[in-house]
Short mmCIF file of C-alpha atoms in Angstrom, two decimals:
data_model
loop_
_atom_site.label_atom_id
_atom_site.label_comp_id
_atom_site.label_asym_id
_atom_site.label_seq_id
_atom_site.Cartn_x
_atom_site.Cartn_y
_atom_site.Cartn_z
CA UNK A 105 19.96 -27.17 -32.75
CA UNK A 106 21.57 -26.01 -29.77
CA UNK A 107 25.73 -25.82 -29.13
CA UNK A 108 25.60 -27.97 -25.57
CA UNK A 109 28.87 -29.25 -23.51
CA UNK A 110 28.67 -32.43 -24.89
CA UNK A 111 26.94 -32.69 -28.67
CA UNK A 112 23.53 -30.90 -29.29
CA UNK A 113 20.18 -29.84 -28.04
CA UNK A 114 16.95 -28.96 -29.87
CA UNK A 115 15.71 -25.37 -28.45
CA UNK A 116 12.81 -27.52 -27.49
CA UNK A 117 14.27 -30.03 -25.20
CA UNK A 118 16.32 -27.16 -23.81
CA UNK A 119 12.47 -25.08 -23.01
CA UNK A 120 11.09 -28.49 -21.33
CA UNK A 121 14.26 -28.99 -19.09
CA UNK A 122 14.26 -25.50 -17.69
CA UNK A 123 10.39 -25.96 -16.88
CA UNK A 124 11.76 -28.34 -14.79
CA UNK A 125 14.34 -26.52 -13.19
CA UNK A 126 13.08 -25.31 -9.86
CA UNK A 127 13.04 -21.46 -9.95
CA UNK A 128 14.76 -18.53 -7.13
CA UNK A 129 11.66 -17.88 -5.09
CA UNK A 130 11.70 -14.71 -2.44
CA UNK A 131 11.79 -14.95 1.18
CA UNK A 132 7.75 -15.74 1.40
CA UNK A 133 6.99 -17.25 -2.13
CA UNK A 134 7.32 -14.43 -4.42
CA UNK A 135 9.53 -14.25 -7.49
CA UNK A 136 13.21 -13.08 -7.02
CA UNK A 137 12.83 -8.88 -6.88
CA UNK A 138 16.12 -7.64 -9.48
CA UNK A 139 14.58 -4.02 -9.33
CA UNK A 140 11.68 -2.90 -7.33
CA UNK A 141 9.90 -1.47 -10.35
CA UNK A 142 6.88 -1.79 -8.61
CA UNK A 143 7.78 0.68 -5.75
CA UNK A 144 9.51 3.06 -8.25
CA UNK A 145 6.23 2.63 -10.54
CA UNK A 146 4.25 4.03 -7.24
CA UNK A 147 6.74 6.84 -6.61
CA UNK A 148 6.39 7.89 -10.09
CA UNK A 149 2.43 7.67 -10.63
CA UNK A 150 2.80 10.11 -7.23
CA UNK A 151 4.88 12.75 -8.77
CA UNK A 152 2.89 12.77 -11.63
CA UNK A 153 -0.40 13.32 -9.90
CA UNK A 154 1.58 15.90 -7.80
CA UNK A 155 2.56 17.59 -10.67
CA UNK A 156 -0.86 17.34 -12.14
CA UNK A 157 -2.21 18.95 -8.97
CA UNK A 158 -0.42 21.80 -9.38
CA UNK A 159 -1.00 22.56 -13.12
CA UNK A 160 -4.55 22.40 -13.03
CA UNK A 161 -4.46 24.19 -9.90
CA UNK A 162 -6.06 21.68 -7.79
CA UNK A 163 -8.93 21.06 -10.09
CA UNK A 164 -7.26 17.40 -10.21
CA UNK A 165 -7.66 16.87 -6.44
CA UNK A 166 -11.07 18.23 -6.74
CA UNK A 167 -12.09 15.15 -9.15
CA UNK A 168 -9.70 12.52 -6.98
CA UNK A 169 -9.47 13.21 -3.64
CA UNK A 170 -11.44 11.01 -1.01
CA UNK A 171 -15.14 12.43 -0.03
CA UNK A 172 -17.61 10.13 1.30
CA UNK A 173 -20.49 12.29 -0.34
CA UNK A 174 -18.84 12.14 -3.70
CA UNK A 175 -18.02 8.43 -3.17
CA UNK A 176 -21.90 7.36 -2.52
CA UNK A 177 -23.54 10.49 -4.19
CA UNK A 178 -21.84 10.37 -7.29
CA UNK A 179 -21.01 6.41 -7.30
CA UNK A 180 -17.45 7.80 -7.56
CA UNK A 181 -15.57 4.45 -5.70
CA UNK A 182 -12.50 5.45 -7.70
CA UNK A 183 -11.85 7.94 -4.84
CA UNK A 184 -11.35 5.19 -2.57
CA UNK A 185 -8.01 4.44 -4.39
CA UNK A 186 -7.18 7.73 -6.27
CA UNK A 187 -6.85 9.23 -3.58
CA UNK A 188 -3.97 7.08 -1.99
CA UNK A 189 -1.66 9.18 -5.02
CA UNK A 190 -2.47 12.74 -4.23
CA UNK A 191 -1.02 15.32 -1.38
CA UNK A 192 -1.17 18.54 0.09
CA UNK A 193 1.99 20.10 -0.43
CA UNK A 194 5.35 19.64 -0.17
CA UNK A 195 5.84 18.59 3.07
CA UNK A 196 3.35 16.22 3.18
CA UNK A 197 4.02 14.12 -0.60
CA UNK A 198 7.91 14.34 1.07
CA UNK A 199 6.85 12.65 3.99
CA UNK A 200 5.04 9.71 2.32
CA UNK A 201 7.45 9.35 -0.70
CA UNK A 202 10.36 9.53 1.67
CA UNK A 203 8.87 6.15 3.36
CA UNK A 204 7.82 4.64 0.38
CA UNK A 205 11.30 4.58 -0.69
CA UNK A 206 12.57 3.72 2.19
CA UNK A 207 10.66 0.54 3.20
CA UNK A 208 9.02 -0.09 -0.10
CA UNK A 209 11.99 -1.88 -1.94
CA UNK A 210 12.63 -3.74 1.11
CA UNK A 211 9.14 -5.17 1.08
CA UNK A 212 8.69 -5.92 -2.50
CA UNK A 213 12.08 -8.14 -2.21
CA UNK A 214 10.61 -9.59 0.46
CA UNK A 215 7.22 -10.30 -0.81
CA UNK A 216 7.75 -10.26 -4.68
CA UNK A 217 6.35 -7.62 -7.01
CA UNK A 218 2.71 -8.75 -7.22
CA UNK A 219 2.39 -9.44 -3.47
CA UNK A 220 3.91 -6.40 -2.39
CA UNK A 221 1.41 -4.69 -5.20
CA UNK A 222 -1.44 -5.95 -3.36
CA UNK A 223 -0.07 -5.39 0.16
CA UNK A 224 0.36 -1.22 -1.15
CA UNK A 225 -3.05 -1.18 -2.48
CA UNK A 226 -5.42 -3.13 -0.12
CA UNK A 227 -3.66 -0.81 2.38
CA UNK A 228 -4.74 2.48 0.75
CA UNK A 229 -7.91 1.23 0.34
CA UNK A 230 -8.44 -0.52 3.95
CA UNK A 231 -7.50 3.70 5.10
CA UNK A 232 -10.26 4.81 2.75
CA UNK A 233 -12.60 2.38 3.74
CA UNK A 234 -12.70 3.53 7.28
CA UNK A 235 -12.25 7.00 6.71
CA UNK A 236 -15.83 6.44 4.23
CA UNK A 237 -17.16 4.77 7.71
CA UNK A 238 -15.86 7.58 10.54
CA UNK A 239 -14.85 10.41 8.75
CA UNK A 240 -17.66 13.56 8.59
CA UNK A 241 -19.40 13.03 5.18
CA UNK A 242 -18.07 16.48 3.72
CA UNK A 243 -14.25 15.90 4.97
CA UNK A 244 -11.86 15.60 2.22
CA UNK A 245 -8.99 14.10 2.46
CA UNK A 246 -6.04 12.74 0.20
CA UNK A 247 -2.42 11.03 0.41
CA UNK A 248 -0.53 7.70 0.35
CA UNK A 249 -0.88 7.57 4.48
CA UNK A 250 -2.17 4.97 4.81
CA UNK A 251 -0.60 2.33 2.11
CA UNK A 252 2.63 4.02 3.57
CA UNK A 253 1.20 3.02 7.40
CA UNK A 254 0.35 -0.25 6.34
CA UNK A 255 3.83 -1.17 4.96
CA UNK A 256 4.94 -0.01 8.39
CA UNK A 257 3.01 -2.60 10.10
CA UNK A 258 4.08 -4.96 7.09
CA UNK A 259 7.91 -4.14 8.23
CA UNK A 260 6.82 -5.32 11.66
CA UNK A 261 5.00 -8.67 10.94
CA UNK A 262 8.38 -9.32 8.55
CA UNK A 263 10.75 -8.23 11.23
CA UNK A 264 8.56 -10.72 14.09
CA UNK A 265 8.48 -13.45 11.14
CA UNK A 266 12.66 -13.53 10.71
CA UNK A 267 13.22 -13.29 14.72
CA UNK A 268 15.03 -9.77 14.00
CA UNK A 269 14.79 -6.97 16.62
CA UNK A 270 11.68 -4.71 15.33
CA UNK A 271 12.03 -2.37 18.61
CA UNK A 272 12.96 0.32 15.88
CA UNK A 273 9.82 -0.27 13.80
CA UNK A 274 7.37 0.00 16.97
CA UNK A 275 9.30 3.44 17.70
CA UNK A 276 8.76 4.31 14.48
CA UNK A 277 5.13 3.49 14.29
CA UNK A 278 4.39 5.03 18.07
CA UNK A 279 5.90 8.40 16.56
CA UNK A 280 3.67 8.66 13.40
CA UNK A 281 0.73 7.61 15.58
CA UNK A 282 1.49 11.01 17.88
CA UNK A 283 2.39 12.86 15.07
CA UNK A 284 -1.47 11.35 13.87
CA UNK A 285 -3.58 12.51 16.90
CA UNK A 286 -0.74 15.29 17.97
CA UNK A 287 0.69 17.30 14.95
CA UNK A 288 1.61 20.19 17.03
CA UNK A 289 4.47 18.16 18.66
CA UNK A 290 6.28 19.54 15.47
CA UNK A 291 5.41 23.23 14.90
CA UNK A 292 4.88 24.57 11.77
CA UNK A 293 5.30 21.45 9.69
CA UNK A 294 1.65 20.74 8.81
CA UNK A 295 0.45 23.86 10.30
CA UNK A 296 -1.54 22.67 13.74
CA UNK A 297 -4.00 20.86 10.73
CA UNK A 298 -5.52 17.61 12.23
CA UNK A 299 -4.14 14.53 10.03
CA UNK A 300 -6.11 11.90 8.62
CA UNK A 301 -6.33 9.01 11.40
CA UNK A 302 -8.91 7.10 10.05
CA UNK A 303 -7.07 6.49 6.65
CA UNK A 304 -3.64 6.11 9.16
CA UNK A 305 -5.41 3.38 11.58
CA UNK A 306 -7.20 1.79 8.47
CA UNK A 307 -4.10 1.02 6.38
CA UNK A 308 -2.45 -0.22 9.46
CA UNK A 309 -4.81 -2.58 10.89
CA UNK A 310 -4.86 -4.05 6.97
CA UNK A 311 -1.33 -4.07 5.96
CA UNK A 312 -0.84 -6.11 9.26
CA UNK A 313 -3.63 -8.49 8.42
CA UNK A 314 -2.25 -9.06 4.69
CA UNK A 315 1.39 -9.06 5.30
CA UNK A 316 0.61 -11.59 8.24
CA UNK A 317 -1.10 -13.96 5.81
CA UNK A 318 1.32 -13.42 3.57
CA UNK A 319 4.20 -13.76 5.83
CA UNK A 320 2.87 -16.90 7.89
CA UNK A 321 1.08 -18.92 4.55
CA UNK A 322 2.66 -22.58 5.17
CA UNK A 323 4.86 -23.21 2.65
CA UNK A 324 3.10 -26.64 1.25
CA UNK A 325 -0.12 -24.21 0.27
CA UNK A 326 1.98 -21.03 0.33
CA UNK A 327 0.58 -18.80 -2.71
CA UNK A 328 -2.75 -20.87 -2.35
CA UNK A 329 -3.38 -19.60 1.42
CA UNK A 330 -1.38 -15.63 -0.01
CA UNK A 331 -3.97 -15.43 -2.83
CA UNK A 332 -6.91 -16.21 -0.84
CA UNK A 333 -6.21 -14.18 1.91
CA UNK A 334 -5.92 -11.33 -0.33
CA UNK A 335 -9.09 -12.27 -2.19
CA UNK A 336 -10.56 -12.10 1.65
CA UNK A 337 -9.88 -8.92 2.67
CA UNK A 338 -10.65 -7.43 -0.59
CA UNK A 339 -14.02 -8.82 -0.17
CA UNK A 340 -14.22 -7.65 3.16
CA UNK A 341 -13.30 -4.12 2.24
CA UNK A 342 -15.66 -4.13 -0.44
CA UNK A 343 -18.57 -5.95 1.69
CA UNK A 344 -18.16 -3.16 4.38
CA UNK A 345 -18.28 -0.12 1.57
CA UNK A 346 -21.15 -1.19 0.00
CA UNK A 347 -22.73 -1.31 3.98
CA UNK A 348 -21.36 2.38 4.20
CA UNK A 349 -23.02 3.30 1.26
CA UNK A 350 -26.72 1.93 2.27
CA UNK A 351 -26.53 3.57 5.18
CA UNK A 352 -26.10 6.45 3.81
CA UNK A 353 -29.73 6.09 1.73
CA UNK A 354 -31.25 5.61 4.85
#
């Protein structure tokens, strides 16, 4: 039994009430966000490949990093997603982390852990998808560019969502976009080198299209509608990789 403010409880009475107790949901459905451990969790598993980069003196990138002819020669679809947690140099894993935790905690408040999970990773793969589709089949290329662009348009959809002023965020976007197709406009930071705008374009068209559904799911079906939009564009991803890769057998 169970010290309550008037006589006692058993522990099991005191389980069924709470399951009726209606719980602190986030802003669009998710669980209440104490710690973003799921941002912090990406930030880390970034380090850590950064580190391992650098140990094994890139050999680590060579087995990760995104190459359409490794991805359909070698069946190696890990790529696709591996490569979303590796960077060249210093500069460039500052760049991304800086954003990440920036907007990331933001987001997974926002969205809860497991939504904002899925929002990070269909991104990174929604980049690598269409970098598999336009990219030259020999180009390699690696960072978290385009889960970081996607959470930019997922900022967006969130800002248009609450009625706040998202002039900022469209600033903010039209900048990384020149910085994309125009790297020069800031000499000497990545060296004149051409930056990955498939993987950029990809993650943003597909952060915008999940954080939408997510954002704008009606609240009577909320997680039904979040879930299987999620499910959707997964399959769509996957349905246009496995068209990428016949093509290539052609």
């Amino acid at each position: 039994m169970q010290n309550a403010s008037v006589g006692f409880q058993c522990p099991e009475c005191v389980a069924q009430g709470n399951k009726s107790v209606r719980q602190a949901r986030s802003t669009f459905g998710g669980a209440v966000v104490a710690k973003p451990v799921v941002t912090y969790t990406i930030l880390g598993l970034i380090a850590l490949m950064f580190a391992g980069q650098y140990l094994t003196n890139d050999r680590l990138t060579a087995e990760l990093a995104m190459n359409p002819l490794a991805v359909v020669g070698l069946g190696q679809y890990y790529r696709l997603i591996t490569s979303a947690f590796l960077h060249f140099g210093f500069i460039h894993i500052l760049f991304n982390g800086y954003a990440l935790w920036a907007i990331g905690p933001y987001l997974e408040r926002a969205f809860g852990h497991w939504r904002f999970a899925a929002l990070y990773l269909l991104s990174a793969l929604g980049g690598s998808t269409l970098a598999y589709w336009l990219d030259a089949p020999n180009t390699w290329s690696v960072g978290a560019s385009g889960a970081v662009y996607g959470l930019f348009a997922a900022v967006f959809v969130v800002g248009r969502k609450l009625n706040m002023d998202v002039r900022g965020v469209v600033v903010l976007i039209a900048i990384n976009l020149a910085i994309t197709f125009l790297p020069w406009i800031i000499p000497g930071v990545f060296g004149g080198t051409m930056l990955s705008w498939t993987a950029h374009l990809g993650g943003l068209a597909t952060g915008a299209v999940v954080s939408a559904a997510l954002a704008y799911a009606p609240k009577s079906s909320r997680s039904l509608v979040q879930v299987a939009a999620i499910v959707g564009v997964l399959a769509v991803l996957v349905i246009l990789i496995v068209i990428r890769s016949a093509q290539f057998s052609l």
